[in-house]
mmCIF file of C-alpha atoms in Angstrom:
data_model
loop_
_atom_site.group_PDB
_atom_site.id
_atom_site.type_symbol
_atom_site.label_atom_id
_atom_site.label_comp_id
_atom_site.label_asym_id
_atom_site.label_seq_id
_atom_site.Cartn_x
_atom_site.Cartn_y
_atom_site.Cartn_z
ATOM 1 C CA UNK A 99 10.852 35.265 220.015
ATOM 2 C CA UNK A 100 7.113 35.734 218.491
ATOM 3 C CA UNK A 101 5.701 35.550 222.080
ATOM 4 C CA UNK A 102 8.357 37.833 223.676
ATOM 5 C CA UNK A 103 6.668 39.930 221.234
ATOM 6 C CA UNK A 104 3.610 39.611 221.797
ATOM 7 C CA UNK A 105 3.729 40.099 225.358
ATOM 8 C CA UNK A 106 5.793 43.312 224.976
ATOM 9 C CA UNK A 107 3.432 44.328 222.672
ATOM 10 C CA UNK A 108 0.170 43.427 225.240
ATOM 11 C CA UNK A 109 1.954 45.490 227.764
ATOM 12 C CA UNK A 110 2.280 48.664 225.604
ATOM 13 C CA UNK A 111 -1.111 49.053 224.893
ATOM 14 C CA UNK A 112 -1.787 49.989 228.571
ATOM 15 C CA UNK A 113 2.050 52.315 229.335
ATOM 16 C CA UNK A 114 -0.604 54.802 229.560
ATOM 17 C CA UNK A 115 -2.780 53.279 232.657
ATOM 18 C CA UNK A 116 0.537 54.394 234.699
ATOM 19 C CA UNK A 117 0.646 57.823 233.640
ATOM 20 C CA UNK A 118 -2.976 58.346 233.800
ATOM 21 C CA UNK A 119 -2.999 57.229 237.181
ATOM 22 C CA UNK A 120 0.019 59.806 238.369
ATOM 23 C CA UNK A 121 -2.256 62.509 236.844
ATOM 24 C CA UNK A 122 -5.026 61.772 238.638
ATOM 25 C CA UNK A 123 -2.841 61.845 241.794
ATOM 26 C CA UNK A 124 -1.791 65.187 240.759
ATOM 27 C CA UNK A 125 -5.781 66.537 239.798
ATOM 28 C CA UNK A 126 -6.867 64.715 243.299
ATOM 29 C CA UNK A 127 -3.906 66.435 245.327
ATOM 30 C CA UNK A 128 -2.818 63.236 246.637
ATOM 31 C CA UNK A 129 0.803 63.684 246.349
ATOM 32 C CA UNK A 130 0.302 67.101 248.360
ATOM 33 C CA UNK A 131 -1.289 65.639 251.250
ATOM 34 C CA UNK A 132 0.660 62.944 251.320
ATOM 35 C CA UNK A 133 3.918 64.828 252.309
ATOM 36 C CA UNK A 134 3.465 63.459 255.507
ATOM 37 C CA UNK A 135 2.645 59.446 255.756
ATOM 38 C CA UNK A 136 -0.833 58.556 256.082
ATOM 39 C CA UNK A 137 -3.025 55.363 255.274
ATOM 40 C CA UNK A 138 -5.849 55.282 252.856
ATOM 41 C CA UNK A 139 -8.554 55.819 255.296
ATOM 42 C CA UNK A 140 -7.107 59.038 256.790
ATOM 43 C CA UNK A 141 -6.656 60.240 253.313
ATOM 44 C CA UNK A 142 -9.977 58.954 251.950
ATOM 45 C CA UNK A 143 -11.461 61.049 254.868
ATOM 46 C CA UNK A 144 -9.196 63.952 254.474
ATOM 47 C CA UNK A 145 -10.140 64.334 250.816
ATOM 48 C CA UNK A 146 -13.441 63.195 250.593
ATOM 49 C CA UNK A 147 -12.773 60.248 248.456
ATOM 50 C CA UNK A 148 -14.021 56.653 248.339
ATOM 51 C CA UNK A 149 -11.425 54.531 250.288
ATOM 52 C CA UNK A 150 -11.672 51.096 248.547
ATOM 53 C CA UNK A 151 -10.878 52.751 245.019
ATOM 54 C CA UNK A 152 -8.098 55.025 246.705
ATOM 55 C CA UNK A 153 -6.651 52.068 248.366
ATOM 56 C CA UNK A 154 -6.572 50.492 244.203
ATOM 57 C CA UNK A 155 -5.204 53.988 243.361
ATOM 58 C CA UNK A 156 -2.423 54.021 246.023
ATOM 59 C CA UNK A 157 -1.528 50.481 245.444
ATOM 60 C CA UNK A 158 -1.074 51.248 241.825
ATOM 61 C CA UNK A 159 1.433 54.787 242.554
ATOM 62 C CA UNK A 160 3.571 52.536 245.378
ATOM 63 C CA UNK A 161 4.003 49.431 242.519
ATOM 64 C CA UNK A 162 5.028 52.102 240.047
ATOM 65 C CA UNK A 163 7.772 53.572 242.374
ATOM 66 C CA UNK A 164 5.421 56.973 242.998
ATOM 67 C CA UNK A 165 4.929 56.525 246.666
ATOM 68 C CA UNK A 166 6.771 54.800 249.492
ATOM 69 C CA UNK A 167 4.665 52.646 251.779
ATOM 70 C CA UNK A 168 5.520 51.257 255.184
ATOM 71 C CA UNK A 169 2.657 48.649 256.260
ATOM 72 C CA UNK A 170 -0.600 50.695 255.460
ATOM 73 C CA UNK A 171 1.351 53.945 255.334
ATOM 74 C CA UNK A 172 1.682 55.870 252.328
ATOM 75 C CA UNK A 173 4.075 58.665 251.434
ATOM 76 C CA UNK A 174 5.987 60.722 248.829
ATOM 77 C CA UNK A 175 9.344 60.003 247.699
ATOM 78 C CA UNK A 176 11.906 61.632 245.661
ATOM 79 C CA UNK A 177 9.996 60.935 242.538
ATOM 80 C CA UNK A 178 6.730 62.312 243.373
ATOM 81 C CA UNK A 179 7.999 65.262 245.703
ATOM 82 C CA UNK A 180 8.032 66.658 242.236
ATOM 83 C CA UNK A 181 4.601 66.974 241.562
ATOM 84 C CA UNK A 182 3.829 68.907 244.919
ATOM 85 C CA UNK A 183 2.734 72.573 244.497
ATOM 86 C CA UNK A 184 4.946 73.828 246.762
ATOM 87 C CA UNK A 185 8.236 72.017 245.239
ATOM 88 C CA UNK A 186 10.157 75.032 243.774
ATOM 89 C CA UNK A 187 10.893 72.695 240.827
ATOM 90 C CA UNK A 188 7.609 71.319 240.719
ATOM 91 C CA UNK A 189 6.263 69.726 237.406
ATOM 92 C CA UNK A 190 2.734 69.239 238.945
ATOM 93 C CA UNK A 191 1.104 70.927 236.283
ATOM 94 C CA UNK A 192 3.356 69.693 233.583
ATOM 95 C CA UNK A 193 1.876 66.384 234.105
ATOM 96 C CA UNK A 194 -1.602 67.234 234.001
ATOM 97 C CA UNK A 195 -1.076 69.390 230.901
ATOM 98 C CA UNK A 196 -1.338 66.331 228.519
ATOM 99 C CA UNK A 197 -3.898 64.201 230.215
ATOM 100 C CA UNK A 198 -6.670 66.583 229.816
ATOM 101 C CA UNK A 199 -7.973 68.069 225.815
ATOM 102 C CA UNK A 200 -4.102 66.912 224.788
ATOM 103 C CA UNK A 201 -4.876 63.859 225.440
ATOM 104 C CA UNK A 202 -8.982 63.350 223.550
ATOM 105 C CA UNK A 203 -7.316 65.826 220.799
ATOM 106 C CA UNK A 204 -4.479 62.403 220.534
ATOM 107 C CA UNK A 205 -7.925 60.044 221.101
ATOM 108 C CA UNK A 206 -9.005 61.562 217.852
ATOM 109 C CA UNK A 207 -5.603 62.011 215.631
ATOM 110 C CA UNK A 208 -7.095 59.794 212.832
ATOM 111 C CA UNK A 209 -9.077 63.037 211.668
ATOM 112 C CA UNK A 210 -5.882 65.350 211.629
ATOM 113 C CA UNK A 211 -4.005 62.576 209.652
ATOM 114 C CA UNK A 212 -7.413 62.034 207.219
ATOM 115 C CA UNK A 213 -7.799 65.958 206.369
ATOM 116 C CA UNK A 214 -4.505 67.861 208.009
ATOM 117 C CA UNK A 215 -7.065 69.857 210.181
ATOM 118 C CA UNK A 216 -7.154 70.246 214.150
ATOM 119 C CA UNK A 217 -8.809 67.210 215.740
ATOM 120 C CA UNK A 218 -8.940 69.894 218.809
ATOM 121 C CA UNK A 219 -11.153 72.430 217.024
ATOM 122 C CA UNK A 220 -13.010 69.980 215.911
ATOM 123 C CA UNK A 221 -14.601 68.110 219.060
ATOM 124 C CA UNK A 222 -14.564 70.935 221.404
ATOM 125 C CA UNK A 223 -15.440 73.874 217.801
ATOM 126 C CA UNK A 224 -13.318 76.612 218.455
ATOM 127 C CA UNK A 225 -9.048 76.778 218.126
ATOM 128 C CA UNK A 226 -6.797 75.672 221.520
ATOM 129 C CA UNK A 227 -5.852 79.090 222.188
ATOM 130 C CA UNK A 228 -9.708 80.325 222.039
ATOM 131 C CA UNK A 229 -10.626 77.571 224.225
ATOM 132 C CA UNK A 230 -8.015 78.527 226.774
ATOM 133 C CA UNK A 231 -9.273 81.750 227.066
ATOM 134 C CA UNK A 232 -12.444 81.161 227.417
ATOM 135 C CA UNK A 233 -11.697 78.443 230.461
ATOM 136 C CA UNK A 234 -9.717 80.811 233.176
ATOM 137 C CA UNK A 235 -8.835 77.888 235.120
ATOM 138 C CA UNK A 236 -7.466 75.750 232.039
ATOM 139 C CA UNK A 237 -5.466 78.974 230.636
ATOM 140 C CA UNK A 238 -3.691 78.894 234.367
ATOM 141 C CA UNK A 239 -3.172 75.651 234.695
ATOM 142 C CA UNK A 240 -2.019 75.697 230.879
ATOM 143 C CA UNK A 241 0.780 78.279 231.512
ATOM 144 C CA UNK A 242 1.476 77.319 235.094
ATOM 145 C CA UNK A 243 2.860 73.704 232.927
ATOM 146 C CA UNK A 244 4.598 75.772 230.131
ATOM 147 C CA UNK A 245 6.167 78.054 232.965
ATOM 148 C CA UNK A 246 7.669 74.749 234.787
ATOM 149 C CA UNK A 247 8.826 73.650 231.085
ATOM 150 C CA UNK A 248 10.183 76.834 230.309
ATOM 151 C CA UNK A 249 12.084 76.994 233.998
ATOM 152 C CA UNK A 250 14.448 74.226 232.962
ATOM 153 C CA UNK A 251 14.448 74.959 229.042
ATOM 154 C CA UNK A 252 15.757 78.223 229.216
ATOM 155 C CA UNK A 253 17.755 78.224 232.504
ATOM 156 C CA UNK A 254 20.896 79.045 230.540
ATOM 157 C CA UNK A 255 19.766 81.145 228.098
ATOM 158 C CA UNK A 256 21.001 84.554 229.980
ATOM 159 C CA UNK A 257 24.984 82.529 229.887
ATOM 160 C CA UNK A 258 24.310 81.656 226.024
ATOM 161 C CA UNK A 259 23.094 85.767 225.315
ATOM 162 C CA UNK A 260 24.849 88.481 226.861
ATOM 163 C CA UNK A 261 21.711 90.582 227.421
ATOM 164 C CA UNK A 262 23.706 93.117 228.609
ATOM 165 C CA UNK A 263 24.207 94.323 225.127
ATOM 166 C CA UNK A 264 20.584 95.446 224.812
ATOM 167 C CA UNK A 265 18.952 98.661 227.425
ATOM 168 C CA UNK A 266 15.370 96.694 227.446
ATOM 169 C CA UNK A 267 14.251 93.479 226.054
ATOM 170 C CA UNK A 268 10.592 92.319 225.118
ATOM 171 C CA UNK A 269 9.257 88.471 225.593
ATOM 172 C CA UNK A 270 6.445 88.580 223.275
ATOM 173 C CA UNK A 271 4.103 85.712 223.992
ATOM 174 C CA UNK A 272 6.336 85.281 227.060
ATOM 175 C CA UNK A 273 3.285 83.293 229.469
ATOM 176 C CA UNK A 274 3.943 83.749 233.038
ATOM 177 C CA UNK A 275 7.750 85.014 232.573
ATOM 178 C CA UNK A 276 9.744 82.126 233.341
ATOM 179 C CA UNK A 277 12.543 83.654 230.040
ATOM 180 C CA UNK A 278 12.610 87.235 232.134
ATOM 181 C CA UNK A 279 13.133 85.820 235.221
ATOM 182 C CA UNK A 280 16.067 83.833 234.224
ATOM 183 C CA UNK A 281 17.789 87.171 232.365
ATOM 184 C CA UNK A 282 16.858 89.260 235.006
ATOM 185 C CA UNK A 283 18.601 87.701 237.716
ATOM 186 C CA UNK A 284 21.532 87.397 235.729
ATOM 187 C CA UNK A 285 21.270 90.662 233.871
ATOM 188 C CA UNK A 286 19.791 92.788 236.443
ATOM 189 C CA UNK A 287 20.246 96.146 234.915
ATOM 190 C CA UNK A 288 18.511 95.194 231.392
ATOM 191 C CA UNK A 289 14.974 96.458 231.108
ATOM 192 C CA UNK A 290 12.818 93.347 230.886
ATOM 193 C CA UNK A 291 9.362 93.576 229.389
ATOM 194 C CA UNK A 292 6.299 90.930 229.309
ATOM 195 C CA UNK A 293 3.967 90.918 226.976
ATOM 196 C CA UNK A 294 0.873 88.637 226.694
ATOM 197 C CA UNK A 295 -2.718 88.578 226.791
ATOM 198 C CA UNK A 296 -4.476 90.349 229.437
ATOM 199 C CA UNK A 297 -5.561 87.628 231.201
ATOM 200 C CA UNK A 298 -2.219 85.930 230.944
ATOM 201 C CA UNK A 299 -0.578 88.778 232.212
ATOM 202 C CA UNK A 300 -2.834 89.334 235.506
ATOM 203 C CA UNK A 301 -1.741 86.152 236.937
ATOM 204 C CA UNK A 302 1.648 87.141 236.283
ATOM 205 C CA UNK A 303 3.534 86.660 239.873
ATOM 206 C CA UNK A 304 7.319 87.437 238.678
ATOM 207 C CA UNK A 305 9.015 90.966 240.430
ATOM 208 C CA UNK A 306 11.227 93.439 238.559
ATOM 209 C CA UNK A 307 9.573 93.183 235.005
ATOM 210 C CA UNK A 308 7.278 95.617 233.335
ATOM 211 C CA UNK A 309 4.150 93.350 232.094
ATOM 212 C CA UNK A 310 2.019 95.239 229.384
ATOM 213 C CA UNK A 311 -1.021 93.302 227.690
ATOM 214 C CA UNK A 312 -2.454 92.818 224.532
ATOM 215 C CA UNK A 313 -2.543 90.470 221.765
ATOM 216 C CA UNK A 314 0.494 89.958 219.490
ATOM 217 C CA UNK A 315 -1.811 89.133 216.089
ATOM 218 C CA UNK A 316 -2.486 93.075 216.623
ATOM 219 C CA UNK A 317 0.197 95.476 217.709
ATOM 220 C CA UNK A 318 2.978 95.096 219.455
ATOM 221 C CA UNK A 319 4.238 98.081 221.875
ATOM 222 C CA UNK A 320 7.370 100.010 220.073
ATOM 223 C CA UNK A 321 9.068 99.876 224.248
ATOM 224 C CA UNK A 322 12.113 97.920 222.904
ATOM 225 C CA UNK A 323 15.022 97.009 220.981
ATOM 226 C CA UNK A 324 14.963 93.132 221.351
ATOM 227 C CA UNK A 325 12.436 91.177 221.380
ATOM 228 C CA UNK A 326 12.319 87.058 221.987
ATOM 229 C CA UNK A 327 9.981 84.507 220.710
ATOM 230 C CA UNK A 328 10.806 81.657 222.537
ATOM 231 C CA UNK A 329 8.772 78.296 221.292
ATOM 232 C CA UNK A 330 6.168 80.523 219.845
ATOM 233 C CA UNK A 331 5.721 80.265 216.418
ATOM 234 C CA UNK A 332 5.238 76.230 216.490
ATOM 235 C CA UNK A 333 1.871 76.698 217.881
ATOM 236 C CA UNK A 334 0.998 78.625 214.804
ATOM 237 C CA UNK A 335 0.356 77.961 210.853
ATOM 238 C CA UNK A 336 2.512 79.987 208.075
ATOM 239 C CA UNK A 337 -0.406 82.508 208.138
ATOM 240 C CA UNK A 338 -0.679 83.253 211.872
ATOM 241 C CA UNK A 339 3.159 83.288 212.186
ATOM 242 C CA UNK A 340 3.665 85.646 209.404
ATOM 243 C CA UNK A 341 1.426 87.842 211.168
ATOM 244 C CA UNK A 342 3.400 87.602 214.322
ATOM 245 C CA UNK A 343 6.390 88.357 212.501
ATOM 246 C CA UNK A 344 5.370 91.825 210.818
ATOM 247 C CA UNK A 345 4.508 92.694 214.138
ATOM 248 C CA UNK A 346 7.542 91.860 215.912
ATOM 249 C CA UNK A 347 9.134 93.491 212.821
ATOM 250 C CA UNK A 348 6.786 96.956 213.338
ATOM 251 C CA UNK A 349 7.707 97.020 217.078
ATOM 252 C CA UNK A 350 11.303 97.084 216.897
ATOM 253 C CA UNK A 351 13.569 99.860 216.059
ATOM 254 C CA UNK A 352 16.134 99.763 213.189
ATOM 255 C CA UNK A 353 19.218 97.669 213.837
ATOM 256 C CA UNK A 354 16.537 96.036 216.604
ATOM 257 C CA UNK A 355 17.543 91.959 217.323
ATOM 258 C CA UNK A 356 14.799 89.004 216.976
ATOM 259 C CA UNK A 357 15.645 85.867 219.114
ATOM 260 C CA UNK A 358 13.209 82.673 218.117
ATOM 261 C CA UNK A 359 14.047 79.628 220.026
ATOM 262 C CA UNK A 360 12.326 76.588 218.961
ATOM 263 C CA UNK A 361 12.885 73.205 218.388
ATOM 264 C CA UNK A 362 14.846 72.879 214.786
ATOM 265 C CA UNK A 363 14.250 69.775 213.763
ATOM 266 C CA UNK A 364 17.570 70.019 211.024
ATOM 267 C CA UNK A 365 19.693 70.761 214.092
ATOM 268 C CA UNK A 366 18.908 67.597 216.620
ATOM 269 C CA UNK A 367 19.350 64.259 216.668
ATOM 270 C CA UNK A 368 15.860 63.318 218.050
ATOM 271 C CA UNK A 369 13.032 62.569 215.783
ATOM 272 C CA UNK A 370 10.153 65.344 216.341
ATOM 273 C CA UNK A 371 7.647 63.227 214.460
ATOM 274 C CA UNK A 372 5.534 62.714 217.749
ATOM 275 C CA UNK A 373 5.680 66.113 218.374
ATOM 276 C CA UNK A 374 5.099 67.480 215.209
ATOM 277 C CA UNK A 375 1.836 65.229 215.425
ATOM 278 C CA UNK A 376 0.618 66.654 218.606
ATOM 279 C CA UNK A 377 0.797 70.295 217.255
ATOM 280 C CA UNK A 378 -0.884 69.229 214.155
ATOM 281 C CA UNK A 379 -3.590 67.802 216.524
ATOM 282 C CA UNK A 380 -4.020 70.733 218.884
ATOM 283 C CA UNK A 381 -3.426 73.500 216.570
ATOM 284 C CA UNK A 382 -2.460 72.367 212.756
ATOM 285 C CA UNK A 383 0.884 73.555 213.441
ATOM 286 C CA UNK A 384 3.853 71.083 213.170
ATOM 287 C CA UNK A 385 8.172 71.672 214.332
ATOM 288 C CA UNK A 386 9.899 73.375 211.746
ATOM 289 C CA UNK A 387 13.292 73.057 210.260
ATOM 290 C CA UNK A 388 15.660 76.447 210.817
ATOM 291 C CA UNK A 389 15.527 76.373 207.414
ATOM 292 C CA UNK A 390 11.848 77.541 207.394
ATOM 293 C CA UNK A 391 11.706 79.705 210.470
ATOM 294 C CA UNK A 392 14.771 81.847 208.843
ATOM 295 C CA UNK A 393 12.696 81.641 205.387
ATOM 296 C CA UNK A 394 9.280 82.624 207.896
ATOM 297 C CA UNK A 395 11.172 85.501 209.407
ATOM 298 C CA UNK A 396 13.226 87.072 205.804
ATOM 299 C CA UNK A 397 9.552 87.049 204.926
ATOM 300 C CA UNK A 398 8.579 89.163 207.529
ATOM 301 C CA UNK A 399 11.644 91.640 206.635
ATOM 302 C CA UNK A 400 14.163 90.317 208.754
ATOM 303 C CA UNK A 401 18.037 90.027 208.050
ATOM 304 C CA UNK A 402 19.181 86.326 209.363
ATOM 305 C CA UNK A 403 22.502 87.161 211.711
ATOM 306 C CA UNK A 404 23.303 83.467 213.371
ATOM 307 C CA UNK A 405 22.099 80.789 215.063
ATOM 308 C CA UNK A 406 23.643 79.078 218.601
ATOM 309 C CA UNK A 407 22.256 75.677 220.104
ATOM 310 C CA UNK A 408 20.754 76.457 223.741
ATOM 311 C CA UNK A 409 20.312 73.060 224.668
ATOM 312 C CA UNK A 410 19.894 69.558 223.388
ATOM 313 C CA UNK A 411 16.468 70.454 221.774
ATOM 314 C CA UNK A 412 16.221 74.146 220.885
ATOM 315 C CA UNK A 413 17.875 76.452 218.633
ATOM 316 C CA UNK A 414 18.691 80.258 219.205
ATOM 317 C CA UNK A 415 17.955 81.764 215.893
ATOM 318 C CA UNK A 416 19.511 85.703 215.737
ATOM 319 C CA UNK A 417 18.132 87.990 213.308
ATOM 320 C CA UNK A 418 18.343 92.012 212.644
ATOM 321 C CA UNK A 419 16.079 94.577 211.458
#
């Protein structure tokens, strides 16, 4: 039993080799070009890479059920078609999304355990949000992953609302739209509104929505009589999310409805320890109970209505103004 153990243990100190290797796949565009079959040396020559370490790399993806290979053929298979750009349920950038800052932020955690502070902020000296604005490339590639998240997350939310009830409704925070694209194309008559950071919002791609920009620690636009924070307020301490609140709060009308969907850790079965962990890592946030985003919002001024699960993870919290 003691060296069952110990080899189980020997071979979970390097799970992560795999995953690191299907991210660089994903960063190198190998999965891509290898939609249709080729060897190593056509695709070390196709990409400009060095064929004996590709070969290694290739090797590795086939042996951990990423690729098919037939004799010194490679190829995607029904795994790895999903992480091709052009997959319409692609999760591409999902998988580089924790291999890059996520993932020297983790490399560091013993700092946000020592003093409850970001081990983000402190190697690269400036919050994850700040950072991701001041890297275009990162803040695309950042909400191109939440969008494929968000895709399956909330792909039922417009059957668990009737959205109908509401002329207009707001996503505050809302990334590249993936929440207003679901209502909308079941809800096609309700007024759907974006609104995020300039820069978020010019990359915006989805049809039929109104996208306005600015920043939701300032004002929020008074264009609406619902408004939905959907897995917003974990990224943010009591301070920052109070602030978002009182603006949500300013923007809406009287009798105006507040959705927040998040992860309520009272209401699941899984342990969000991990994930709790991460956020206090990135952005000294952590995954609330519904106890505390209720008490978070009644501080802000709203009126708790009810709560409905939306999936096996998140929590529709209902409030009024």
């Amino acid at each position: 039993m003691g060296k069952f153990m110990r080899d189980n243990l020997k071979s979970f100190f390097t799970e992560h080799w795999t995953y690191l290797a299907v991210s660089t796949a994903c960063k190198l565009n190998l999965f891509d070009s290898l939609q249709d079959a080729k060897t190593a040396k056509q695709l070390a020559e196709k990409l400009s890479l060095n064929e004996e370490k590709l070969l290694l790399l290739l090797n590795a993806l086939h042996n951990a059920d990423f690729l098919d290979k037939k004799g010194d053929y490679f190829k995607v298979n029904t795994l790895s078609e999903f992480l091709t750009d052009n997959n319409p349920e692609s999760l591409k950038y999902a998988c580089l999304n924790w291999s890059g800052e996520h993932l020297t932020a983790w490399q560091n955690l013993d700092f946000s355990i020592k003093t409850g502070k970001s081990s983000f902020e402190k190697i690269y000296n400036k919050p994850f949000f700040d950072f991701l604005n001041d890297n275009p490339d990162k803040l695309h590639a950042y909400h191109k992953a939440m969008y494929q998240y968000a895709k399956d997350d909330y792909k039922i939310l417009p059957d668990v609302i009737d959205f109908n009830k509401h002329k207009s409704v707001m996503d505050v925070g809302g990334g590249y739209g993936a929440v207003l694209e679901n209502i909308k194309t079941k809800h096609p008559n309700v007024e759907c509104i974006l609104f995020d950071l300039p820069k978020v919002i010019d990359k915006v791609t989805v049809t039929n929505i109104q996208k306005i920009s600015g920043s939701f620690f300032d004002k929020i636009p008074n264009q609406t009589e619902a408004i939905i924070l959907s897995r917003v307020l974990h990224d943010w301490n009591d301070e920052k999310a109070n602030l978002i609140l009182k603006n949500c709060f300013d923007a809406l009308p009287n009798n105006g409805i507040l959705y927040v969907i998040e992860n309520c850790s009272d209401n699941i079965k899984i342990d969000l320890s991990l994930l709790s962990l991460n956020m206090s890592a990135m952005c000294e946030s952590y995954e609330r109970t519904s106890v505390q985003y209720i008490s978070l919002c009644e501080n802000a001024g709203f009126q708790f209505h009810n709560e409905t699960k939306l999936n096996e993870l998140q929590t529709i919290l209902i409030f009024k103004k």
